[in-house]
Coordinates of N, CA, C and O in Angstrom, one line a residue:
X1 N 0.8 -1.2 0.0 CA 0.0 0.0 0.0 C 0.9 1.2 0.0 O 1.3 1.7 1.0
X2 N 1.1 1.7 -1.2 CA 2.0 2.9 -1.2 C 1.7 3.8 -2.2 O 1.4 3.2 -3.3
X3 N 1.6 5.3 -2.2 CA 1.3 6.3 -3.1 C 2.5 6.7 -3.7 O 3.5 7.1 -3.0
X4 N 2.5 6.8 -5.0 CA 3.3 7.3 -5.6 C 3.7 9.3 -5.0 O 2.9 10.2 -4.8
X5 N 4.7 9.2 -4.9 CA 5.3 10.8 -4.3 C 6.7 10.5 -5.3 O 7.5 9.7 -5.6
X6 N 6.5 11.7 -5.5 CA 8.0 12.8 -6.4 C 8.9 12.9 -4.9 O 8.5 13.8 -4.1
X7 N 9.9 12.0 -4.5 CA 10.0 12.4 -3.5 C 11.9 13.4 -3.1 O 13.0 13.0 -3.2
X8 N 11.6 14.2 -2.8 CA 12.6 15.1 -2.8 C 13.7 14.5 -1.8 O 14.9 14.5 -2.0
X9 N 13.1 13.9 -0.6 CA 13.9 13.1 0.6 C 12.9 12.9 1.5 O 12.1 13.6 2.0
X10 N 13.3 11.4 1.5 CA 11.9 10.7 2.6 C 12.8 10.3 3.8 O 14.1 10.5 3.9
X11 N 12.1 9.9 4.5 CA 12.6 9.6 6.3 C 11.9 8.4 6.5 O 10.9 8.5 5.8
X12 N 12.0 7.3 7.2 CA 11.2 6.1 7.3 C 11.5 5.8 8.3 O 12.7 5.6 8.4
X13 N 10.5 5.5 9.9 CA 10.7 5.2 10.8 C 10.0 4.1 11.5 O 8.8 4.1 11.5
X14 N 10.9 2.9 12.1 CA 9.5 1.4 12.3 C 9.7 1.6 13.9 O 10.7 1.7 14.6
X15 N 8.6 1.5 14.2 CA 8.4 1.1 15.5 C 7.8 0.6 16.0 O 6.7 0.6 15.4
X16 N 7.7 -0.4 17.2 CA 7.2 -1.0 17.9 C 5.6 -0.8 17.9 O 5.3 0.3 17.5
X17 N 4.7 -1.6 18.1 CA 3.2 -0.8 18.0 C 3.0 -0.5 19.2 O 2.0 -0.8 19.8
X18 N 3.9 0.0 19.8 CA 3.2 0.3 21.3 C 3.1 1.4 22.4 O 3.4 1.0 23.5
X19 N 2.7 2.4 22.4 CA 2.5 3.6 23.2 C 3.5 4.5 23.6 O 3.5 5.7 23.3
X20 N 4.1 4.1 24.0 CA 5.6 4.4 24.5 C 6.7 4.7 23.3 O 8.0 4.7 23.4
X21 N 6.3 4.9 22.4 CA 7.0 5.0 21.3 C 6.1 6.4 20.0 O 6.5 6.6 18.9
X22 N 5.1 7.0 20.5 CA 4.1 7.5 20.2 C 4.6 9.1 20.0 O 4.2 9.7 19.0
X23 N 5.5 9.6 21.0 CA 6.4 10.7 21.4 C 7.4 10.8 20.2 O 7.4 11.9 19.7
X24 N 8.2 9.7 19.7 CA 9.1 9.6 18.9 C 8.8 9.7 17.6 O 9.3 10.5 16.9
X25 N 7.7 8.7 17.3 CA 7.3 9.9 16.1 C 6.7 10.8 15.6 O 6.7 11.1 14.4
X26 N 5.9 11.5 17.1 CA 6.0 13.0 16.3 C 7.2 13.6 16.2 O 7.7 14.3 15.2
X27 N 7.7 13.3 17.2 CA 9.1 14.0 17.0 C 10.0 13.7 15.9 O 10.9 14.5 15.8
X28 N 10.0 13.0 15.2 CA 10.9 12.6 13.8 C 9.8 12.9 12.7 O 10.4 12.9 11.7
X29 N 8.6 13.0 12.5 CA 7.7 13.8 11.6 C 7.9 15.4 11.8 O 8.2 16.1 10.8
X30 N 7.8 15.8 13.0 CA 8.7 17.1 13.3 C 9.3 17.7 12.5 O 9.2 18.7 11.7
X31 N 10.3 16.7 12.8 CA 11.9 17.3 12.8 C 12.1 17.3 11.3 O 12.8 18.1 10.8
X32 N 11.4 16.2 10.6 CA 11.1 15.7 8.9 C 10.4 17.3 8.1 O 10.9 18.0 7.2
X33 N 9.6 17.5 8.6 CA 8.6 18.9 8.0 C 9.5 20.5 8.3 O 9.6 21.4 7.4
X34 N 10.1 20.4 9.5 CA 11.1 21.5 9.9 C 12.1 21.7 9.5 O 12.7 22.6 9.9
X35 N 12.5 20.8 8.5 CA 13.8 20.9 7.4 C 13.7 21.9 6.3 O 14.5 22.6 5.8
X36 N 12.0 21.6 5.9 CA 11.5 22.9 4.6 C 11.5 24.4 6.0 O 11.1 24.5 7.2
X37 N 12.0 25.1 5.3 CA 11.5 26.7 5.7 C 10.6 27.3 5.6 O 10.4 28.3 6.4
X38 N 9.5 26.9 4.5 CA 8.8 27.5 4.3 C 7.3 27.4 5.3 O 6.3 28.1 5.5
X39 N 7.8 26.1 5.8 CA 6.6 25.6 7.0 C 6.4 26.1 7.8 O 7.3 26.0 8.7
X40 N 5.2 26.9 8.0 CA 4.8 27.4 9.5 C 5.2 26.6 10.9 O 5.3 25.4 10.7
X41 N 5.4 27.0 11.8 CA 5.5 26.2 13.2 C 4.0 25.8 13.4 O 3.8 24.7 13.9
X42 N 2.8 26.6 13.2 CA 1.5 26.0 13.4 C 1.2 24.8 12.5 O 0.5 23.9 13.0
X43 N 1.7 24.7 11.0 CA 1.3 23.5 10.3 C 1.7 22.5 10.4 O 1.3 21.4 10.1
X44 N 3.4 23.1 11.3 CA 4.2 21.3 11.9 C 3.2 21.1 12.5 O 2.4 20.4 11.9
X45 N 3.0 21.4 13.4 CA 2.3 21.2 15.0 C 1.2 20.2 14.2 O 1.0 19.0 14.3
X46 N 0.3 21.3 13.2 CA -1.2 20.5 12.7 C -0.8 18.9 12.1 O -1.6 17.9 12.4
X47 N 0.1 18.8 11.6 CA 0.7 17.4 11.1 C 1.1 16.8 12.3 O 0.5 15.7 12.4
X48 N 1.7 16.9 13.2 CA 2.4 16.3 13.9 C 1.5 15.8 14.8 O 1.9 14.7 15.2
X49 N 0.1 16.2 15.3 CA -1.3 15.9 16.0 C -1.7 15.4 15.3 O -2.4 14.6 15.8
X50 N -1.8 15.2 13.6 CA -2.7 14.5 12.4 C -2.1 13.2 12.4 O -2.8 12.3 12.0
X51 N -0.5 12.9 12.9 CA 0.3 11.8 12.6 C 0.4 11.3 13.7 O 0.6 10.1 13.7
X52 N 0.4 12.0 15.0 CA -0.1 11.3 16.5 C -1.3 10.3 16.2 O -1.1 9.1 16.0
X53 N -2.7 10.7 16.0 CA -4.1 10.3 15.8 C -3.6 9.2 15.1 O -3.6 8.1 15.7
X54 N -3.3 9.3 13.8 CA -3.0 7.7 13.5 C -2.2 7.1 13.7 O -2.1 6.1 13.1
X55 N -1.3 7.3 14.4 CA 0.4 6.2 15.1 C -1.1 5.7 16.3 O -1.4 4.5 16.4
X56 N -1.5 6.5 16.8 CA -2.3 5.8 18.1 C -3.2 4.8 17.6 O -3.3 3.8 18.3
X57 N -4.0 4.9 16.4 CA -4.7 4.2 15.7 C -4.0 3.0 15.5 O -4.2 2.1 16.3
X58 N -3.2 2.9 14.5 CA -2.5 1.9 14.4 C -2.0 1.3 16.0 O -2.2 0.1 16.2
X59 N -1.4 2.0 16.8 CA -1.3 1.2 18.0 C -2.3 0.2 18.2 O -2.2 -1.0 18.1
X60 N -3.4 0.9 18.5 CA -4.8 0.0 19.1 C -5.2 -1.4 18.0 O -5.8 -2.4 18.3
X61 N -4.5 -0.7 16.7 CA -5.3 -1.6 16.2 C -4.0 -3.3 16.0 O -4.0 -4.3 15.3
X62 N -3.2 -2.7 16.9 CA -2.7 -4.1 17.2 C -2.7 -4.5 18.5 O -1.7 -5.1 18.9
X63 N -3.5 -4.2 19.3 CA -3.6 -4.7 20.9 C -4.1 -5.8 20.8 O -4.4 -6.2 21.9
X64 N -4.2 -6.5 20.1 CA -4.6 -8.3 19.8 C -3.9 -9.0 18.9 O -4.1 -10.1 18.3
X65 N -3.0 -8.2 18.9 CA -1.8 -9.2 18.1 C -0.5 -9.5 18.8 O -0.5 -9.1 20.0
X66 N 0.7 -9.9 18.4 CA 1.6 -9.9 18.9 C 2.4 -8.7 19.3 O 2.3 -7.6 18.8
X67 N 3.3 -9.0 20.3 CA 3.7 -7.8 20.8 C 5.1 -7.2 19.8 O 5.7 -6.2 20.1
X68 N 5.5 -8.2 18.6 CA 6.4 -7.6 18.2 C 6.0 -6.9 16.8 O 6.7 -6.3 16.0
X69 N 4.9 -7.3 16.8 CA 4.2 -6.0 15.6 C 5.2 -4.7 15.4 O 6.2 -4.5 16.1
X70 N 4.8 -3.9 14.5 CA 5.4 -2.6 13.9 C 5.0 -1.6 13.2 O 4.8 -1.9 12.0
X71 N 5.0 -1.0 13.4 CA 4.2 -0.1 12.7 C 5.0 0.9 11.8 O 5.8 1.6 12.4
X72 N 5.0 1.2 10.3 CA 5.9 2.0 9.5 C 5.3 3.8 9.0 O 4.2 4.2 8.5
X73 N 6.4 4.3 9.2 CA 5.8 5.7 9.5 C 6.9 6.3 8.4 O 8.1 6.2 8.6
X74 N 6.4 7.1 7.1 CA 7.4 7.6 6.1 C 6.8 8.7 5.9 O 5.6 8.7 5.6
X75 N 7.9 10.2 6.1 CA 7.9 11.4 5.5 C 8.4 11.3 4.6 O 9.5 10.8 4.6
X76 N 7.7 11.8 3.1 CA 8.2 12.0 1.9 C 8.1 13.7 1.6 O 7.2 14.2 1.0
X77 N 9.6 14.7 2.4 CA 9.5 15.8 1.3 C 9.6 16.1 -0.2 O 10.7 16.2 -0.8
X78 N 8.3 16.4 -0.9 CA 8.6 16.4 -2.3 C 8.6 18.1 -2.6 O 8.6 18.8 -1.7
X79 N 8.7 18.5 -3.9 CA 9.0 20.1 -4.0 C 7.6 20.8 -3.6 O 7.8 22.0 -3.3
X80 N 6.4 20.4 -3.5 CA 5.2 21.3 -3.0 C 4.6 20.9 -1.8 O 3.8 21.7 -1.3
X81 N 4.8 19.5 -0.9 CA 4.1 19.2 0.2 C 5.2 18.4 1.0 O 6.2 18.0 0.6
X82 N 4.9 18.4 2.2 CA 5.6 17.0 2.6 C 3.7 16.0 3.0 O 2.6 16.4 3.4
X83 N 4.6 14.4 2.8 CA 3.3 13.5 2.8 C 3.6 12.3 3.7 O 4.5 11.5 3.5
X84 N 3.0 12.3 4.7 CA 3.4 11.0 5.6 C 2.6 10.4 5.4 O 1.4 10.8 5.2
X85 N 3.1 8.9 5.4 CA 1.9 7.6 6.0 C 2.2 6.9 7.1 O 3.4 6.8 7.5
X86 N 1.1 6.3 7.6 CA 1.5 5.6 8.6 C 0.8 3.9 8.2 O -0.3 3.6 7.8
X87 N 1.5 3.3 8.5 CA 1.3 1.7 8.0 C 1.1 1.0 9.4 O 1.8 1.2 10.4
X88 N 0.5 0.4 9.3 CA -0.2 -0.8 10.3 C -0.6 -2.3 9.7 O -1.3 -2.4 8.7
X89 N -0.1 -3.4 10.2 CA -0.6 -4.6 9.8 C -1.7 -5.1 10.6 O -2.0 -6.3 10.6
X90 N -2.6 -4.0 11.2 CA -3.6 -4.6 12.2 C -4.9 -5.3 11.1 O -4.5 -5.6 10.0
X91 N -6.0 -5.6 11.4 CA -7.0 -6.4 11.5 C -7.9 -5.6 10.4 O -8.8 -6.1 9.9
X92 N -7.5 -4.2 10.1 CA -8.2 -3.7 8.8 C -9.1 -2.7 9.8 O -9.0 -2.8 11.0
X93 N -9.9 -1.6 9.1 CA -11.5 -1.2 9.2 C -12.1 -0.8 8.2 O -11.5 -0.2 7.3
X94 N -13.3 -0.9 8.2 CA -14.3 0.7 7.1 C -14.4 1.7 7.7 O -14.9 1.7 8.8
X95 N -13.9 3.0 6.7 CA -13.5 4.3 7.5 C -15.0 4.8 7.6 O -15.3 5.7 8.4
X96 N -15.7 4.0 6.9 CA -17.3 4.8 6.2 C -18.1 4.5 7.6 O -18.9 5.3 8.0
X97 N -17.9 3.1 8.6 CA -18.6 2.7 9.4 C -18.3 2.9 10.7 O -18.9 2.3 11.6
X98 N -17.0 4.3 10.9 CA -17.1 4.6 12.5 C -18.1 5.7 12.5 O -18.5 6.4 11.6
X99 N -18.4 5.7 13.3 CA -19.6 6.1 14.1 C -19.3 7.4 14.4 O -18.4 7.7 15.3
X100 N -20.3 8.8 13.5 CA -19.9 10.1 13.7 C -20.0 10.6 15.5 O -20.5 9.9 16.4
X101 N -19.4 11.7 15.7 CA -19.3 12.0 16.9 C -20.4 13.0 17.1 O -20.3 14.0 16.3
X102 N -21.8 13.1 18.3 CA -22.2 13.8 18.1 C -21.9 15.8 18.3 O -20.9 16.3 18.9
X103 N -22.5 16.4 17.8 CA -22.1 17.9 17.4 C -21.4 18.6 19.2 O -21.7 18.2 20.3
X104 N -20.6 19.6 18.6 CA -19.9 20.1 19.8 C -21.0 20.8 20.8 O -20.7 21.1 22.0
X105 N -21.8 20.9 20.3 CA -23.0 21.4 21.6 C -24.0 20.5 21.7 O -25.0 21.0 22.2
X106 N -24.0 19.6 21.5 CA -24.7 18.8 21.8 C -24.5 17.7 23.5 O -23.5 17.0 23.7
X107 N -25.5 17.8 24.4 CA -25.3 17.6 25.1 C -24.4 15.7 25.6 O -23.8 15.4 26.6
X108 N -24.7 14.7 24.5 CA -24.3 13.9 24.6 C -22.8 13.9 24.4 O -22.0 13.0 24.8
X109 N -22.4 15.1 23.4 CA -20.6 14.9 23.4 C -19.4 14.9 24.5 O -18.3 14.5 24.4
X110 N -20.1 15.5 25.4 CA -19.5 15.2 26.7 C -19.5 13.8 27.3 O -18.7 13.4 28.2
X111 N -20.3 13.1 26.7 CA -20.2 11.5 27.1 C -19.3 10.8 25.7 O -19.6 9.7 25.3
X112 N -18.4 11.4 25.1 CA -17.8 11.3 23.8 C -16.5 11.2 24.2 O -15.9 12.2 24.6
X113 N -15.8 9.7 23.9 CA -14.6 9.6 23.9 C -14.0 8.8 23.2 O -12.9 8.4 23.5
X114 N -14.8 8.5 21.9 CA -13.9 8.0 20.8 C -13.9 8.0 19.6 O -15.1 8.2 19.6
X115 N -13.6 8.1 18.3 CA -14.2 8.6 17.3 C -13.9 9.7 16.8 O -14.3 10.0 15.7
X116 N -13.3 10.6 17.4 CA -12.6 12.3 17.0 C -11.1 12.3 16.1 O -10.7 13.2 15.4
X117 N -10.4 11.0 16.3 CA -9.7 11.3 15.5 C -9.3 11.2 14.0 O -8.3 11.8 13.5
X118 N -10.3 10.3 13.3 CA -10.5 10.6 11.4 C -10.9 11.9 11.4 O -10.1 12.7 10.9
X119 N -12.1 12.5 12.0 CA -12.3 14.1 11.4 C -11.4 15.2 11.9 O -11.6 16.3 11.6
X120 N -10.1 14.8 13.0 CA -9.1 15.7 13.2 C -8.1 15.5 12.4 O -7.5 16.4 11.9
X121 N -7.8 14.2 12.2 CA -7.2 14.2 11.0 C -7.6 15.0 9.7 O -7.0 16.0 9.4
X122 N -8.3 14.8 9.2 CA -9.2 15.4 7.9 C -9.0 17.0 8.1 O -9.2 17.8 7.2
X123 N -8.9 17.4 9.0 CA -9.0 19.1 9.6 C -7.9 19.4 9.4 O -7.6 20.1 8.4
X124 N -7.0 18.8 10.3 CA -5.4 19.0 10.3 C -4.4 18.9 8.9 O -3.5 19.6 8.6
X125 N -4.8 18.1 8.5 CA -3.9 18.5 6.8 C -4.7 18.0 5.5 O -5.6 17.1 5.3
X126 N -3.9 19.2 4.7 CA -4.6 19.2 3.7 C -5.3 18.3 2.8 O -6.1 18.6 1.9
X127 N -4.7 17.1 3.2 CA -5.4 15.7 2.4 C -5.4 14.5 3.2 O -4.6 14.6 4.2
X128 N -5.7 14.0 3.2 CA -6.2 12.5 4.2 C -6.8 11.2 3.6 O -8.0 11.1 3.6
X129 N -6.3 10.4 3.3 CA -6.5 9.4 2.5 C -6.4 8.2 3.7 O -5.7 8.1 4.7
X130 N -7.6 7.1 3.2 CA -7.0 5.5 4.3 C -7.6 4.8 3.7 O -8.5 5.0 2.9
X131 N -7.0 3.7 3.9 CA -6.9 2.6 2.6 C -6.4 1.7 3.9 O -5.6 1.8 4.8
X132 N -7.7 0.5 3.2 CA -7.8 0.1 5.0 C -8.2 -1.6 4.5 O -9.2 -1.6 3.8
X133 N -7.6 -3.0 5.0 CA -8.1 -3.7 4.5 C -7.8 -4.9 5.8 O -7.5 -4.6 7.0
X134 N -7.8 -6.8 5.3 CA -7.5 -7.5 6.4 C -6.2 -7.4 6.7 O -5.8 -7.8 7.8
X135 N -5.3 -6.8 5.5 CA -4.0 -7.1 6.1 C -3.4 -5.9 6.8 O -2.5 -5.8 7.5
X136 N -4.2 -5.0 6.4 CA -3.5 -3.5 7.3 C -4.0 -2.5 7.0 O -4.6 -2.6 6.0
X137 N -3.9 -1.0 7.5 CA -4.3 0.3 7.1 C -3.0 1.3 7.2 O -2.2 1.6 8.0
X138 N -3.5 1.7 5.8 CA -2.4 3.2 5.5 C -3.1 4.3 5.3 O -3.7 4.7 4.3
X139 N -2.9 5.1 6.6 CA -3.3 6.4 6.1 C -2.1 7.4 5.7 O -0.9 7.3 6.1
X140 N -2.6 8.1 5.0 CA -2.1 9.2 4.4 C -2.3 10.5 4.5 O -3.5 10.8 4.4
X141 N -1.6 11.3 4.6 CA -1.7 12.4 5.4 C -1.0 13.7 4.2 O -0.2 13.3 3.3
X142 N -1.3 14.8 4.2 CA -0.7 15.8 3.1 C -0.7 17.2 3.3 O -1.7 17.9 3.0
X143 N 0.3 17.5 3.9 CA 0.3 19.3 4.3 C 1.1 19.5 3.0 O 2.0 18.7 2.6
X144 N 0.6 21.0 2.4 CA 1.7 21.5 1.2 C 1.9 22.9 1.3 O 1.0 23.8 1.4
X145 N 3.2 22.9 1.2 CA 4.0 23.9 1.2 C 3.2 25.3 1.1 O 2.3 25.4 0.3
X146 N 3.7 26.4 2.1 CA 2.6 27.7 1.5 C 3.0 28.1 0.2 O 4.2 27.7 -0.1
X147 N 2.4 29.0 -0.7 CA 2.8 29.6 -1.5 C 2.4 31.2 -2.0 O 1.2 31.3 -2.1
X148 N 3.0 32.2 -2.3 CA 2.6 33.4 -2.3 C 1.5 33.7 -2.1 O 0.6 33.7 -3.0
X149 N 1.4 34.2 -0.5 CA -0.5 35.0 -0.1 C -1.1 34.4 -0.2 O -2.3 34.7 -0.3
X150 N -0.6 32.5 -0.4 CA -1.8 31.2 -0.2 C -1.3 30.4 1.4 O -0.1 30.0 1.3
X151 N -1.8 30.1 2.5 CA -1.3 29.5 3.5 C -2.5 28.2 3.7 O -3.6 28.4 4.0
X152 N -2.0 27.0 3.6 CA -3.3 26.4 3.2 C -3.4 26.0 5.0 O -2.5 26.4 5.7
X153 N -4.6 25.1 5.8 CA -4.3 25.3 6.6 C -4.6 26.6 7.4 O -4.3 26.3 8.6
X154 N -5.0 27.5 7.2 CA -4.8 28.8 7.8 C -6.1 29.3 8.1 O -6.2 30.4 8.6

């Protein structure tokens, strides 16, 4: 499961599927996006929360497998975006069949604690793709570069 990217310099990092390792790759998505200049510090941050949501995703979705699972996490800087995915061999889902969260004023969202992170993803960068089946899920993620008096994101 892989999208073709023009890739200017990629970063690929595997890790453990397990919580404790969750910190590290925002931090090397970070540090991957903060190499372009042209990146706001708010759009790292927006990616780096968009690529938390699914490292944790993928965590959970190996809590019934073995413990030496892995999870693969690749920044591709190309010349207009940087694009991460995150790869999991878990158990698959349909993105179509989680269960929306109800509205922010609505009194039952306070009883709401799961389910917020596909549409924070989707918020947080500019493209969002998942591709999701029995042998694993890749989402894809896509912040792009600003460009003159355009800040996408913004």
């Amino acid at each position: 499961m892989r999208w073709p990217v023009p890739a200017v310099a990629e970063v690929e990092l595997v890790i453990p599927a397990r919580a404790a390792y969750l910190a590290l790759a925002r931090q090397v998505v970070a540090a991957a996006a903060s190499v372009e200049p042209t990146f706001r510090d708010e759009r790292i941050d927006d990616l780096r929360l968009a690529v938390s949501e699914a490292t944790t995703n993928a965590i959970e979705a190996h809590a019934d497998l073995s413990r030496d699972e892995q999870i693969r996490i690749r920044c591709n800087l190309a010349d207009d975006r940087i694009e991460v995915e995150v790869l999991d061999r878990g158990p698959g889902f349909d993105p179509d069949a989680v269960e929306q969260a109800p509205d922010a004023e609505h009194p039952e969202r306070l009883e709401w604690e799961r389910g917020l992170g596909l549409p924070l993803m989707s918020e947080l960068a500019d493209e969002t793709e998942i591709r999701s089946s029995e042998g694993g899920t890749a989402v894809r993620l896509v912040v792009y570069k600003p460009r003159w008096g355009h800040q996408p994101g913004a």
